[in-house]
Structure formats: C-alpha cells, structure tokens
Coordinates of C-alpha atoms in Angstrom, one line a residue:
Chain M
X1 CA -3.0 34.0 -2.6
X2 CA 0.0 34.5 -0.2
X3 CA 1.7 31.4 1.6
X4 CA -0.3 32.0 4.7
X5 CA -3.9 31.6 3.2
X6 CA -2.2 29.0 1.2
X7 CA -1.4 26.9 4.4
X8 CA -4.7 27.6 6.4
X9 CA -7.1 27.1 3.4
X10 CA -5.2 23.6 3.3
X11 CA -5.8 23.3 7.2
X12 CA -9.3 23.8 7.1
X13 CA -9.7 21.4 4.3
X14 CA -8.0 18.6 6.5
X15 CA -10.8 19.2 9.1
X16 CA -13.7 17.4 7.1
X17 CA -11.5 14.2 6.2
X18 CA -10.2 14.1 10.0
X19 CA -13.5 14.3 10.8
X20 CA -14.6 11.6 8.6
X21 CA -11.7 9.4 10.0
X22 CA -13.1 10.0 13.3
X23 CA -17.1 8.4 12.0
X24 CA -15.5 5.5 10.4
X25 CA -13.4 4.3 13.4
X26 CA -15.9 5.1 15.7
X27 CA -18.4 3.1 13.9
X28 CA -15.8 0.3 13.5
X29 CA -15.5 -0.2 17.5
X30 CA -19.1 -0.8 16.9
X31 CA -19.3 -3.6 14.8
X32 CA -16.6 -5.4 16.4
X33 CA -17.9 -8.7 17.7
X34 CA -18.2 -8.5 21.8
X35 CA -19.2 -6.2 24.1
X36 CA -16.2 -3.6 25.2
X37 CA -18.1 -3.9 28.5
X38 CA -17.4 -7.1 28.8
X39 CA -13.9 -7.2 27.3
X40 CA -13.0 -4.4 30.4
X41 CA -14.6 -6.0 32.9
X42 CA -12.9 -9.8 31.8
X43 CA -15.3 -12.6 31.2
X44 CA -15.9 -14.0 34.8
X45 CA -18.2 -10.9 35.8
X46 CA -21.5 -11.1 36.8
X47 CA -24.1 -9.6 34.2
X48 CA -24.9 -7.2 36.8
X49 CA -21.5 -5.8 36.5
X50 CA -21.4 -5.4 33.1
X51 CA -24.8 -4.0 32.9
X52 CA -23.2 -1.2 35.3
X53 CA -20.0 -0.9 33.1
X54 CA -22.1 -0.6 30.0
X55 CA -23.9 2.5 31.9
X56 CA -20.5 3.9 32.6
X57 CA -19.0 4.1 29.6
X58 CA -22.7 5.4 27.9
X59 CA -23.0 1.9 25.6
X60 CA -26.6 2.6 26.3
X61 CA -26.8 5.8 24.6
X62 CA -28.4 6.9 21.1
X63 CA -25.4 6.6 18.7
X64 CA -25.0 9.7 17.9
X65 CA -24.7 11.2 21.5
X66 CA -22.0 8.5 22.3
X67 CA -19.9 9.8 19.2
X68 CA -20.4 13.1 20.3
X69 CA -18.9 12.3 23.6
X70 CA -16.3 10.7 21.6
X71 CA -15.5 13.8 19.6
X72 CA -15.6 15.5 23.0
X73 CA -13.0 12.9 24.4
X74 CA -10.6 13.2 21.6
X75 CA -10.6 17.2 21.5
X76 CA -9.5 16.5 25.1
X77 CA -6.7 14.3 23.7
X78 CA -8.0 11.4 26.2
X79 CA -7.8 8.3 23.3
X80 CA -9.4 5.9 26.0
X81 CA -7.9 3.4 28.3
X82 CA -6.5 0.4 26.4
X83 CA -8.0 -2.8 27.8
X84 CA -4.6 -5.1 27.3
X85 CA -2.5 -3.3 30.0
X86 CA -4.9 -0.4 31.4
X87 CA -3.2 2.4 30.5
X88 CA -4.2 5.2 28.6
X89 CA -3.6 4.6 25.1
X90 CA -2.1 8.1 24.9
X91 CA 0.6 7.4 27.2
X92 CA 1.5 3.9 25.1
X93 CA 1.5 6.0 21.9
X94 CA 3.5 9.0 23.2
X95 CA 6.4 6.4 24.9
X96 CA 6.2 4.8 21.0
X97 CA 6.0 7.6 18.5
X98 CA 9.8 8.0 18.8
X99 CA 11.0 4.7 17.6
X100 CA 8.8 5.1 14.5
X101 CA 9.6 8.5 14.1
X102 CA 13.3 7.6 13.8
X103 CA 13.1 4.7 11.9
X104 CA 10.9 6.6 9.4
X105 CA 12.7 9.2 9.2
X106 CA 16.0 7.6 8.5
X107 CA 14.9 5.3 5.9
X108 CA 13.1 8.5 4.7
X109 CA 16.4 10.1 4.6
X110 CA 18.4 7.0 3.0
X111 CA 15.4 7.1 0.2
X112 CA 16.3 11.0 -1.0
X113 CA 20.2 10.8 -0.6
X114 CA 20.4 7.8 -3.3
X115 CA 16.7 8.3 -5.0
X116 CA 17.8 12.0 -6.7
X117 CA 21.4 11.3 -7.5
X118 CA 20.3 7.5 -9.1
X119 CA 16.7 9.0 -10.5
X120 CA 19.2 12.0 -12.2
X121 CA 21.6 9.6 -13.5
X122 CA 19.4 7.3 -14.8
X123 CA 17.1 9.8 -16.7
X124 CA 20.4 11.7 -18.5
X125 CA 22.3 8.5 -19.0
X126 CA 19.1 6.6 -20.2
X127 CA 19.1 3.4 -21.4
X128 CA 22.6 2.4 -20.1
X129 CA 23.2 0.2 -18.2
X130 CA 22.5 1.7 -14.6
X131 CA 19.3 2.7 -16.1
X132 CA 18.5 -1.2 -17.4
X133 CA 19.5 -2.2 -13.1
X134 CA 17.4 0.0 -11.2
X135 CA 14.7 -0.4 -13.8
X136 CA 15.3 -4.0 -12.1
X137 CA 15.5 -3.1 -8.7
X138 CA 12.6 -1.1 -8.9
X139 CA 10.1 -3.4 -10.3
X140 CA 11.7 -5.7 -7.9
X141 CA 11.1 -3.1 -5.1
X142 CA 7.5 -2.8 -5.0
X143 CA 6.8 -6.5 -5.9
X144 CA 9.0 -7.6 -2.8
X145 CA 6.6 -8.4 0.1
X146 CA 8.1 -6.2 2.7
X147 CA 7.9 -8.6 5.7
X148 CA 9.5 -11.5 3.9
X149 CA 12.8 -9.2 2.5
X150 CA 13.2 -8.0 6.2
X151 CA 13.0 -11.9 7.0
X152 CA 16.0 -12.5 4.3
X153 CA 18.1 -9.5 6.3
X154 CA 18.0 -11.0 9.4
X155 CA 18.7 -14.7 8.2
X156 CA 21.8 -13.3 6.4
X157 CA 23.4 -10.4 8.0
X158 CA 22.5 -11.4 11.7
X159 CA 21.8 -15.5 12.0
X160 CA 24.2 -16.2 9.3
X161 CA 26.9 -13.9 9.1
X162 CA 26.8 -12.4 12.6
X163 CA 28.0 -8.7 11.1
X164 CA 24.6 -6.9 12.7
X165 CA 22.7 -7.3 15.6
X166 CA 19.4 -8.3 16.0
X167 CA 15.7 -7.2 16.9
X168 CA 15.3 -4.6 19.1
X169 CA 16.4 -0.6 19.2
X170 CA 19.7 -1.0 21.5
X171 CA 21.9 -3.8 22.9
X172 CA 20.1 -5.1 25.9
X173 CA 23.4 -4.7 27.6
X174 CA 23.7 -1.2 26.7
X175 CA 21.4 1.6 28.8
X176 CA 18.9 3.5 26.6
X177 CA 20.9 7.0 26.5
X178 CA 19.4 10.0 28.6
X179 CA 17.4 12.4 27.0
X180 CA 14.2 13.6 26.5
X181 CA 13.3 12.8 23.2
X182 CA 13.0 9.5 23.2
X183 CA 15.2 9.6 19.5
X184 CA 18.2 7.3 20.7
X185 CA 20.0 8.5 18.0
X186 CA 19.5 11.9 19.1
X187 CA 19.6 11.5 22.8
X188 CA 22.9 10.0 22.5
X189 CA 24.3 12.5 20.4
X190 CA 23.4 15.2 23.1
X191 CA 24.5 13.1 26.2
X192 CA 27.9 12.3 24.2
X193 CA 26.6 8.6 25.4
X194 CA 28.8 7.3 22.1
X195 CA 28.0 3.7 23.4
X196 CA 24.6 4.2 23.1
X197 CA 25.4 5.8 19.7
X198 CA 27.5 3.3 18.4
X199 CA 24.9 0.3 19.6
X200 CA 21.7 2.1 18.4
X201 CA 23.5 3.2 14.5
X202 CA 24.3 -0.6 14.2
X203 CA 20.4 -2.0 15.3
X204 CA 18.9 0.8 12.9
X205 CA 21.0 -0.5 9.9
X206 CA 18.9 -3.3 9.0
X207 CA 15.1 -2.1 9.5
X208 CA 16.1 1.3 8.1
X209 CA 17.7 -0.6 4.9
X210 CA 14.6 -3.0 4.8
X211 CA 11.8 -0.2 4.5
X212 CA 14.1 2.5 2.5
X213 CA 14.2 -0.6 -0.1
X214 CA 10.7 -0.5 -1.4
X215 CA 10.3 3.5 -1.4
X216 CA 13.9 3.9 -3.0
X217 CA 12.5 2.2 -5.9
X218 CA 9.9 4.0 -5.9
X219 CA 11.7 7.5 -5.3
X220 CA 14.2 6.6 -8.5
X221 CA 11.8 5.9 -11.0
X222 CA 9.8 8.7 -10.2
X223 CA 12.6 11.4 -10.5
X224 CA 13.7 9.6 -13.6
X225 CA 10.5 10.2 -15.8
X226 CA 10.0 13.6 -14.2
X227 CA 13.1 14.5 -15.4
X228 CA 12.9 13.1 -18.6
X229 CA 9.7 14.8 -18.9
X230 CA 11.8 18.1 -18.4
X231 CA 14.7 17.0 -19.6
X232 CA 12.4 16.8 -23.5
X233 CA 11.0 20.2 -22.7
X234 CA 11.7 23.1 -25.5
X235 CA 13.5 25.4 -22.5
X236 CA 15.9 22.6 -22.3
X237 CA 16.8 22.9 -25.8
X238 CA 17.3 26.5 -26.0
X239 CA 19.4 26.3 -22.8
X240 CA 21.3 23.8 -24.9
X241 CA 21.9 25.9 -28.0
X242 CA 22.8 28.5 -25.5
X243 CA 26.4 26.8 -25.2
X244 CA 25.3 26.3 -21.6
X245 CA 27.7 23.8 -20.0
X246 CA 25.1 20.2 -19.2
X247 CA 25.7 20.2 -15.8
X248 CA 24.4 23.6 -15.3
X249 CA 21.6 22.6 -17.2
X250 CA 20.6 19.5 -15.2
X251 CA 20.9 21.0 -11.9
X252 CA 20.0 24.2 -12.2
X253 CA 17.3 24.0 -14.8
X254 CA 15.7 20.9 -15.2
X255 CA 16.2 19.5 -11.8
X256 CA 14.3 22.2 -9.8
X257 CA 11.3 21.5 -11.8
X258 CA 11.7 17.7 -12.2
X259 CA 11.2 17.8 -8.0
X260 CA 7.8 19.7 -8.5
X261 CA 5.8 16.5 -9.6
X262 CA 8.3 14.3 -7.3
X263 CA 7.4 15.6 -4.3
X264 CA 3.6 15.2 -4.8
X265 CA 4.5 11.3 -5.6
X266 CA 6.6 11.1 -2.3
X267 CA 3.9 12.2 -0.1
X268 CA 1.5 9.9 -1.7
X269 CA 3.0 7.0 -1.6
X270 CA 4.1 8.4 2.2
X271 CA 1.1 5.8 3.0
X272 CA 2.8 2.4 1.8
X273 CA 6.2 3.9 3.8
X274 CA 4.1 3.8 6.9
X275 CA 2.4 0.4 5.8
X276 CA 6.4 -0.9 5.6
X277 CA 7.3 0.4 8.9
X278 CA 3.8 -1.7 10.3
X279 CA 5.7 -4.6 9.0
X280 CA 9.0 -4.0 9.6
X281 CA 8.9 -3.2 13.0
X282 CA 6.5 -6.3 13.9
X283 CA 9.9 -7.9 12.1
X284 CA 12.4 -6.1 13.9
X285 CA 10.3 -6.5 17.4
X286 CA 10.7 -2.4 16.9
X287 CA 9.0 -0.9 20.2
X288 CA 7.5 1.3 17.7
X289 CA 3.6 2.7 16.4
X290 CA 3.7 -0.5 14.0
X291 CA 4.4 -3.2 16.1
X292 CA 1.8 -1.8 18.8
X293 CA -0.4 -1.3 16.5
X294 CA -0.2 -5.1 14.9
X295 CA -0.1 -6.1 19.1
X296 CA -3.6 -4.4 19.6
X297 CA -5.4 -5.8 16.2
X298 CA -4.4 -9.1 17.7
X299 CA -5.7 -8.9 21.3
X300 CA -8.7 -7.5 19.5
X301 CA -7.9 -4.1 22.3
X302 CA -9.9 -2.0 20.3
X303 CA -9.0 1.5 22.0
X304 CA -5.9 1.3 21.4
X305 CA -6.1 0.5 17.3
X306 CA -8.5 3.3 17.3
X307 CA -6.3 5.8 19.1
X308 CA -3.3 4.3 16.5
X309 CA -5.4 4.4 13.4
X310 CA -6.0 8.2 14.7
X311 CA -2.6 9.4 15.1
X312 CA -1.4 7.4 11.8
X313 CA -4.1 8.6 9.6
X314 CA -3.0 12.7 11.4
X315 CA 1.0 11.9 10.6
X316 CA -0.1 10.9 7.3
X317 CA -2.3 13.8 6.4
X318 CA 0.2 16.5 8.1
X319 CA 2.9 14.2 5.5
X320 CA 0.4 15.2 2.7
X321 CA 0.1 19.1 3.6
X322 CA 3.6 19.1 4.3
X323 CA 4.0 17.9 0.7
X324 CA 1.7 20.8 -0.8
X325 CA 3.0 23.5 0.8
X326 CA 6.2 22.1 -0.8
X327 CA 4.8 21.9 -4.2
X328 CA 3.7 25.6 -3.3
X329 CA 7.1 26.6 -2.7
X330 CA 8.8 25.1 -5.3
X331 CA 6.4 26.2 -8.2
X332 CA 4.8 29.6 -7.8
X333 CA 2.2 29.1 -10.3
X334 CA 0.2 26.9 -7.7
X335 CA 0.5 29.4 -4.7
X336 CA -0.7 32.2 -7.0
X337 CA -2.9 30.4 -9.0
Chain Z
X1 CA -30.6 -12.1 -48.0
X2 CA -32.1 -12.3 -44.8
X3 CA -32.9 -9.0 -43.2
X4 CA -31.1 -7.7 -40.6
X5 CA -27.5 -8.8 -42.5
X6 CA -26.9 -5.7 -44.7
X7 CA -27.0 -4.0 -41.3
X8 CA -24.8 -6.6 -39.6
X9 CA -22.0 -6.1 -42.1
X10 CA -22.1 -2.6 -41.8
X11 CA -21.7 -3.2 -38.0
X12 CA -18.8 -5.3 -38.6
X13 CA -17.0 -2.6 -41.1
X14 CA -17.8 0.3 -38.7
X15 CA -16.2 -1.1 -35.6
X16 CA -17.2 1.0 -32.9
X17 CA -13.8 2.8 -31.7
X18 CA -13.5 1.0 -28.5
X19 CA -13.8 -2.0 -30.6
X20 CA -11.2 -0.9 -32.9
X21 CA -9.0 0.3 -30.2
X22 CA -9.3 -2.8 -28.0
X23 CA -8.0 -5.1 -30.8
X24 CA -4.9 -2.3 -31.4
X25 CA -3.9 -3.0 -27.8
X26 CA -4.2 -6.7 -28.1
X27 CA -1.6 -6.2 -31.3
X28 CA 0.5 -3.9 -29.5
X29 CA 0.3 -6.8 -26.2
X30 CA 1.5 -9.2 -28.4
X31 CA 4.4 -7.0 -29.7
X32 CA 5.8 -6.1 -25.9
X33 CA 8.4 -8.0 -24.4
X34 CA 8.0 -6.9 -21.0
X35 CA 4.0 -7.5 -21.4
X36 CA 4.4 -11.0 -22.8
X37 CA 6.4 -11.8 -20.0
X38 CA 4.0 -10.6 -17.6
X39 CA 1.5 -12.8 -19.5
X40 CA 3.7 -16.1 -19.4
X41 CA 3.6 -15.6 -15.5
X42 CA 0.2 -15.1 -14.9
X43 CA -0.3 -18.1 -17.2
X44 CA 2.0 -20.3 -15.2
X45 CA 0.4 -19.4 -12.1
X46 CA -3.0 -20.0 -13.8
X47 CA -1.9 -23.2 -15.1
X48 CA -0.2 -23.9 -11.7
X49 CA -3.7 -23.4 -9.6
X50 CA -5.9 -25.3 -12.0
X51 CA -3.4 -28.4 -12.4
X52 CA -2.4 -28.1 -8.5
X53 CA -3.4 -31.9 -7.6
X54 CA -1.6 -33.2 -10.3
X55 CA 1.3 -31.2 -9.9
X56 CA 2.1 -31.6 -6.5
X57 CA 4.0 -34.3 -5.5
X58 CA 2.0 -34.5 -1.5
X59 CA -0.6 -33.1 0.0
X60 CA -0.4 -29.7 1.1
X61 CA -2.3 -30.6 4.4
X62 CA -1.4 -34.0 5.3
X63 CA 0.6 -34.0 8.3
X64 CA 3.8 -36.4 8.6
X65 CA 5.6 -35.6 11.9
X66 CA 8.9 -37.9 11.4
X67 CA 9.7 -35.6 8.2
X68 CA 9.3 -32.8 9.9
X69 CA 11.6 -29.4 8.9
X70 CA 13.8 -31.5 6.2
X71 CA 15.7 -29.7 4.3
X72 CA 15.4 -29.4 0.9
X73 CA 16.5 -32.8 -1.0
X74 CA 15.1 -35.0 -4.3
X75 CA 12.2 -36.6 -2.0
X76 CA 11.2 -33.1 -0.6
X77 CA 12.4 -30.5 -3.5
X78 CA 11.6 -27.5 -1.4
X79 CA 12.3 -28.7 2.3
X80 CA 9.1 -29.6 4.5
X81 CA 7.5 -27.3 7.4
X82 CA 7.4 -27.7 11.3
X83 CA 4.2 -30.4 10.3
X84 CA 6.2 -32.4 7.7
X85 CA 4.3 -31.1 4.9
X86 CA 6.2 -30.7 1.9
X87 CA 6.7 -27.3 1.3
X88 CA 6.6 -27.3 -2.7
X89 CA 3.1 -28.9 -2.6
X90 CA 1.8 -26.7 -0.4
X91 CA 3.9 -23.6 -2.6
X92 CA 1.8 -24.6 -5.8
X93 CA -1.9 -25.4 -3.7
X94 CA -1.1 -21.6 -2.5
X95 CA -1.5 -20.4 -5.9
X96 CA -5.0 -21.4 -6.1
X97 CA -5.8 -19.4 -3.3
X98 CA -3.3 -16.0 -4.6
X99 CA -5.8 -16.2 -7.7
X100 CA -8.5 -15.8 -5.4
X101 CA -7.6 -13.3 -3.8
X102 CA -6.5 -11.4 -7.1
X103 CA -9.7 -12.3 -8.8
X104 CA -11.9 -11.3 -5.7
X105 CA -10.3 -8.3 -4.9
X106 CA -10.4 -6.6 -8.2
X107 CA -13.8 -7.6 -8.9
X108 CA -15.4 -6.3 -5.9
X109 CA -13.0 -3.0 -5.6
X110 CA -13.3 -2.2 -9.8
X111 CA -16.9 -3.3 -10.0
X112 CA -18.1 -1.0 -6.6
X113 CA -15.2 1.5 -7.6
X114 CA -16.1 2.0 -11.5
X115 CA -19.9 2.2 -10.8
X116 CA -19.3 5.2 -7.9
X117 CA -16.6 6.8 -9.8
X118 CA -18.9 6.8 -12.9
X119 CA -22.3 8.1 -11.0
X120 CA -20.3 10.6 -9.1
X121 CA -19.2 11.8 -12.6
X122 CA -22.1 11.5 -14.8
X123 CA -24.3 13.2 -12.3
X124 CA -21.8 15.5 -10.7
X125 CA -23.5 17.7 -7.7
X126 CA -24.2 17.1 -4.4
X127 CA -24.7 13.4 -5.0
X128 CA -21.3 13.3 -7.0
X129 CA -19.5 15.0 -4.4
X130 CA -21.0 13.3 -1.3
X131 CA -19.8 10.3 -3.1
X132 CA -15.8 11.1 -3.7
X133 CA -15.9 13.0 0.0
X134 CA -16.2 9.8 1.1
X135 CA -13.6 8.6 -1.3
X136 CA -11.1 11.1 0.3
X137 CA -11.9 9.8 3.3
X138 CA -10.8 6.1 2.8
X139 CA -7.9 7.7 1.3
X140 CA -7.1 9.5 4.1
X141 CA -6.1 6.4 5.8
X142 CA -2.6 4.2 4.8
X143 CA -3.8 1.2 3.0
X144 CA -2.5 -1.1 5.2
X145 CA -3.6 0.4 8.3
X146 CA -7.2 0.6 7.0
X147 CA -7.0 -3.5 6.6
X148 CA -6.0 -4.5 9.3
X149 CA -8.5 -2.5 11.0
X150 CA -11.1 -3.5 9.3
X151 CA -9.7 -7.2 9.3
X152 CA -9.7 -6.9 12.7
X153 CA -13.1 -5.6 13.0
X154 CA -14.3 -8.3 10.8
X155 CA -12.4 -11.0 12.6
X156 CA -9.6 -13.1 11.1
X157 CA -10.2 -15.1 7.9
X158 CA -9.1 -15.0 4.6
X159 CA -12.5 -13.6 3.4
X160 CA -12.4 -11.2 6.1
X161 CA -9.4 -9.7 4.7
X162 CA -10.2 -10.4 1.1
X163 CA -13.3 -7.9 1.9
X164 CA -10.7 -5.6 3.6
X165 CA -8.8 -5.3 0.9
X166 CA -11.3 -4.9 -1.4
X167 CA -13.2 -2.2 0.2
X168 CA -9.4 -0.3 0.7
X169 CA -9.2 -0.4 -2.6
X170 CA -12.4 1.1 -4.2
X171 CA -11.4 4.7 -4.1
X172 CA -8.6 4.3 -6.5
X173 CA -11.1 3.1 -9.3
X174 CA -13.3 5.7 -8.1
X175 CA -11.2 8.4 -8.7
X176 CA -10.0 7.3 -12.0
X177 CA -13.0 6.8 -13.3
X178 CA -14.7 9.8 -11.9
X179 CA -12.3 11.5 -13.7
X180 CA -13.0 10.1 -17.3
X181 CA -16.4 9.9 -16.6
X182 CA -16.6 13.8 -15.9
X183 CA -15.0 14.6 -19.8
X184 CA -17.0 12.2 -21.3
X185 CA -20.3 12.6 -20.3
X186 CA -19.5 16.3 -22.7
X187 CA -18.8 14.5 -25.3
X188 CA -21.1 14.8 -28.2
X189 CA -22.5 10.9 -28.6
X190 CA -23.5 11.1 -24.6
X191 CA -25.4 14.3 -25.5
X192 CA -26.4 12.4 -27.8
X193 CA -28.0 9.5 -26.2
X194 CA -29.5 11.8 -23.2
X195 CA -31.7 14.1 -25.9
X196 CA -33.0 10.3 -26.9
X197 CA -34.2 10.1 -23.8
X198 CA -31.5 7.3 -22.5
X199 CA -31.8 6.6 -18.9
X200 CA -29.0 7.5 -17.1
X201 CA -28.0 3.8 -15.9
X202 CA -27.8 3.1 -19.7
X203 CA -25.7 5.6 -20.6
X204 CA -23.2 4.8 -17.5
X205 CA -23.0 1.3 -19.1
X206 CA -23.0 2.0 -22.6
X207 CA -20.9 5.1 -22.9
X208 CA -19.2 5.9 -20.0
X209 CA -17.9 2.2 -19.1
X210 CA -16.7 1.7 -22.4
X211 CA -14.9 4.6 -22.2
X212 CA -12.9 4.0 -18.8
X213 CA -11.7 0.7 -19.6
X214 CA -8.6 0.9 -20.7
X215 CA -7.5 2.9 -17.7
X216 CA -9.3 0.2 -15.6
X217 CA -7.5 -2.5 -16.7
X218 CA -4.1 -1.0 -16.1
X219 CA -4.9 -0.5 -12.8
X220 CA -7.1 -3.5 -12.1
X221 CA -3.7 -5.9 -13.6
X222 CA -1.5 -3.3 -11.0
X223 CA -4.0 -3.7 -8.4
X224 CA -3.7 -7.6 -8.3
X225 CA -0.4 -7.2 -7.7
X226 CA -0.8 -5.0 -5.2
X227 CA -3.6 -7.4 -3.7
X228 CA -1.4 -10.1 -3.1
X229 CA 1.1 -8.5 -1.5
X230 CA -1.5 -6.8 0.8
X231 CA -3.2 -10.2 1.6
X232 CA 0.0 -12.1 2.0
X233 CA 0.9 -9.0 4.3
X234 CA -2.1 -9.5 6.8
X235 CA -1.6 -13.3 6.6
X236 CA 1.5 -12.7 7.8
X237 CA 0.4 -10.3 10.7
X238 CA -2.0 -13.0 11.6
X239 CA -5.4 -11.1 10.0
X240 CA -5.6 -13.6 6.6
X241 CA -5.7 -17.2 6.2
X242 CA -5.6 -19.0 9.3
X243 CA -3.6 -22.4 9.2
X244 CA -3.6 -24.9 7.9
X245 CA -4.1 -23.2 4.8
X246 CA -1.6 -23.1 2.2
X247 CA -1.4 -19.0 2.0
X248 CA 2.1 -17.9 1.3
X249 CA 1.7 -14.9 3.5
X250 CA 0.8 -17.1 6.4
X251 CA 3.6 -20.1 5.4
X252 CA 6.4 -16.8 6.0
X253 CA 4.7 -16.2 9.4
X254 CA 4.6 -19.9 10.6
X255 CA 8.4 -19.9 9.0
X256 CA 9.4 -16.7 10.8
X257 CA 9.7 -18.9 14.2
X258 CA 12.2 -21.8 12.5
X259 CA 14.4 -19.0 10.3
X260 CA 17.8 -19.5 12.6
X261 CA 18.0 -22.9 11.5
X262 CA 15.5 -24.0 8.8
X263 CA 15.6 -21.2 5.9
X264 CA 13.6 -22.8 4.0
X265 CA 10.5 -22.6 5.5
X266 CA 10.0 -18.3 5.0
X267 CA 12.4 -18.2 1.8
X268 CA 10.3 -20.6 -0.2
X269 CA 7.0 -18.9 0.0
X270 CA 7.7 -15.6 0.1
X271 CA 9.4 -15.8 -3.3
X272 CA 6.2 -17.4 -5.0
X273 CA 4.7 -13.9 -4.0
X274 CA 7.5 -12.3 -5.5
X275 CA 7.4 -13.9 -8.4
X276 CA 3.4 -13.5 -9.3
X277 CA 4.0 -9.9 -7.8
X278 CA 6.2 -9.1 -10.9
X279 CA 4.5 -10.6 -12.9
X280 CA 1.6 -8.2 -12.4
X281 CA 3.7 -5.3 -12.2
X282 CA 5.3 -6.1 -14.8
X283 CA 2.0 -6.7 -17.5
X284 CA 0.6 -3.4 -15.7
X285 CA 3.4 -1.0 -16.3
X286 CA 3.7 -2.8 -20.0
X287 CA -0.2 -1.7 -20.4
X288 CA 0.3 1.3 -19.5
X289 CA 2.6 2.3 -21.9
X290 CA 1.0 0.9 -24.7
X291 CA -2.5 2.3 -23.4
X292 CA -1.0 5.7 -22.6
X293 CA -2.2 8.4 -25.9
X294 CA 0.6 10.1 -25.5
X295 CA 2.9 6.8 -26.7
X296 CA -0.1 5.3 -28.6
X297 CA 0.5 5.4 -32.6

C-alpha cells in the first residue's frame, strides 16, 4: 500500500464518524428545552410570528427531512445564524480560529521541545533525581485542574509580581498587527511591527504555559516509557556490544522507534489539549474558539454551539489523521501491512 | 457430615482462578507504597465526607455578611468567602459532592460501557460492530466539549453534569471490555459453557465480566480522578453545581471574581481538587503496574 492509498483510506474512514458527529449534534439541538423559533424571535413575539418562524426554519417537517436539510446546509458551509449576535456562525468561527490556533500551536511546540529531551533523559537516567522529579511533576500535571492553575498563574505573575500582562491577546494600547492570517505573531513579524510582536508574545506566555503544563507532563512520561521499552530490546544490546557510542545508540537507534508510540499518544491526548484550551481561554479572556464556545453554551446559543462542536471535532479528527500519517512515515510496517 | 460439605471444601481449595488472582492482587497492593498512599488519600476523603458535620466548624451555607471576605485566621482557618461562609467548612462538605461525582460517574459509565463492550465483543457480528461504531462516534468528540454540549442541552445542574460525564466515559469502558471479551470468548471454559446451552447473559456475567474485572478496576480508579476534574471544570464554567452548593469547582469560579485581593477563595478549593485527583491517579497508576501481566510475579 503506498502513501496515497494509505491517506485516502484514512480520509474515507473519517466520513462515517463525521456523519455520526453531525447526527449527534443535530439530535442534541432538538432536545434542548425551549423552542428555537421562540428563542430567535424573542419572548415578546406573538404566537403567529413564532408559528411563521417555525415554518420558515422547517421545524414542522419530519425529523429525517430536517436532518437532510441541515446536512445540505452544512455541506454548503452554512452553520446557521448565531442567536446571540445575529451573525453567521461561520464568520464568528473564522474570526476566532486564529487565536486558538496560535495558542495551541505554541503550547504544543513548547511541549515537544521540552518533553522529548526530558523523556529521553529520564529514560536513560532511570531512578535518577531528574526521573523522580519529572514523575512527581507528571502526576501533578494530570491531577491539576487547568482552570485553577491558570488562576494561580494570573494571581502570581500578573496581580502580585506584575511581570507579565493579564488577560487578552495584546495590550489595549497596542493596535493589532496588520495582516491577513489573524495570527498576531506571524502578522507582526511579516509587517515588522515590533511593538505588536512584543506585546502579543508577552500576552502569550501565561496562557501557553498554563496549557502546555498538563500536556507536557503526559508527553514526558510517554516518551520515557516507550524509550525504556526500546532500550531493553535486543538490537540495542547488539549495538552496545558492537561498541557504538552511547549517544549514537540513543539518538540514532532508539529514539526513532520510541517516537512511534509517542506520536500516537500525542494524537490521542490532543482532545485533552482542546479541553484544556477551552478552560485556558476562559481564564485568560483569550478571544478564541474555546471562550466562544463557553459563551455560547451559557447563552444556549445552539447554532453557535453546534457549529463550534463540529469544527472542533473536525480539528480533532484531522489531528488524529495527521498522527496516523506520521505513524505511517515513522514505521513502514504500518504502511505496507 | 451434611451433604454438600465435601463439595464446599473442595470449592475452597480449588478457588476459581480469578478469586485467587484477586487475593494475590490485594497482597501486592498492600506491599506497594504508592498504592497505599493513594488509598490513604481516598480513605481520608471518605472519612471527611462521612464525618463532615462533626469536622466542619461552621455551616457550609449559612451566610454571615459581617464576616465576608475575611482572610485565613484562627477562627476561620481558610478564611471566608464573599457571603461570609467559612471556606474550610465548605471544602469539607465538598468532599461529599466529590464522592457523589466519582461514584455516580464510574458506576453509570462503567456499568453501561462494560455491558455494551462485553455484548459487542461476545456476540461480534453486526450488532457488535454497530455498538462499537457508535462508541467511536462518541470518542470523536473531545471529552470536555461533549460534556459541555450535553450539560447545556440537559440544563445546568450537578446531576445533569454527572450524566453528561458518565455518558462521555462509556466508550472507554466499552472499548476496553470489548477487546478482552474478544479473546475471552475463545477460551475453552466459555466454549464449554456454550456447549451446555448456557444463555448469553449468563456467560457474559459469569465468564466475560470476571475476566475483565482487573483492567476495568484500573480504568475506574483513574476515571474517578478524571470525573472529579471534569465535574469541577463544568461547575467552573457554570454548567455543573449551582450556588450555594459547596462544590469545589464552583467555589473556584466564585473566587475568580475576587482573585486580586482575596486569593484564598479560589486557592483552597482548587487545592482540594488537586489532592483528591492525585490520590485517584497514583492508586490507578499503581494498580496498573500491579495488574499488568508483564510485570506480575
């Protein structure tokens, strides 16, 4: 099986799951207490208006027809209109997406550059002080409520020490960088707007640290345990017996095989990163998808909730797809098997 | 000798394999310091919950406005909140809610998930694959996202949040039990039971479930920690416990508004969540090592 078949098979496998997700979100929007038509026209509207709105929204059609229409709408890229601000949900999501992407990408990057060396180190120096310390940190990482951790960071570094700026993506006095991507760091680099760059970087430190902390802990332990599994294999002993330097054994021979299971775990726990991002964004008033979702949920703005959910699931599934592909690259047995 | 005594003593000597295994596990847990540490934390939680009325110096809900927002002191060890309620007392009563969360979520999620997984694994065929595809669908959602949507649809309350979390946990158990049921169904004793016309529910109950018990136990222990974190997160967002319930996540949410000058409001309930989650996680970790067949014996 070559790479193209491998990837396309994975893509095809995504379709039924994605359909399932839409069925679930569709059904959920129908069990909400309250009439969507009533929500849309407001509490004071007359019954006649509500009736007309129900007709217009197709709420009187049989359920399967309604689902079919919903699906057609989705395929056109129309996620409906937000009840809260009467704007198309797609437009809201497009505005919010870059902020979330920037935050999660930077957090993931921090995780990877710290977790891989730390994981290797703790595997090679098993039961050394570093190993014990990371074990404790990892345990705390998976047990810490993200929202509480974010509040502590704000309390210490913003309120008490005043070292770092508080909520938001950029200082209010600094105009956001001009650019089309909506990623402040990239935009300010491209437009050489150093003031915006500095401000947005400083604003990113606390949320990114808050979010990466949990994930970092899981990742370090995963890399450690898969590294340990590999280091106990026969071919490593053979390499040692042949007198290869330890560094070559670890980096050239062990690491590549140890990365295969790690990559899977990174993908699987991507969901935790998304969950963490929702809470982090809420704490740091980060104008991304997570805080948008929380606002919509509290407002019972169901078109927005559904749109957000579908987008987040799509991102989650794409992340897992990327992981599968990376898996295929790292381990030829999977591609050819 | 009464009839049946010989049979009974025979039964004792030839204990069923999983019973023997279970006793062996308990001995290993006893010898494992990490597992014991987890058990100590969880036992403390249970004791605090049971004896909350005796331990708490004040009522967890009575308002006393002239004492509002007072910092930790001798009379209020952890200070008071925006309504003048004693935070220590609220944290103590919160232990009851945490246990309710852990037990409800794991019981519902574990039971439904195990039954679905065992049925799918034992029956295989179309029924089995339909069940497992539905489980995959649920897993396509990040846990917190699905919890939020479900809790919002059901209406914000602690019980609804627990239902939502339990629902999200179902596929984890289903997948685990499904995998094990697939291999257990080929065992000779299952074949023997089937050849004697044992009914499917009987076989699942007597042969499939006991075989999955140890790994379900590990998942359930870790699941309790996760359930507490998720429930606290939902309450923090505003979709779980509602005021004035002394739920830890909701307390942190309330404390957030007073964070700048009154740090104790959010700090202590959050610390309680952390400690309890650590307890369940180290116990789960230790149990996994103990029950891992590769590391056993």
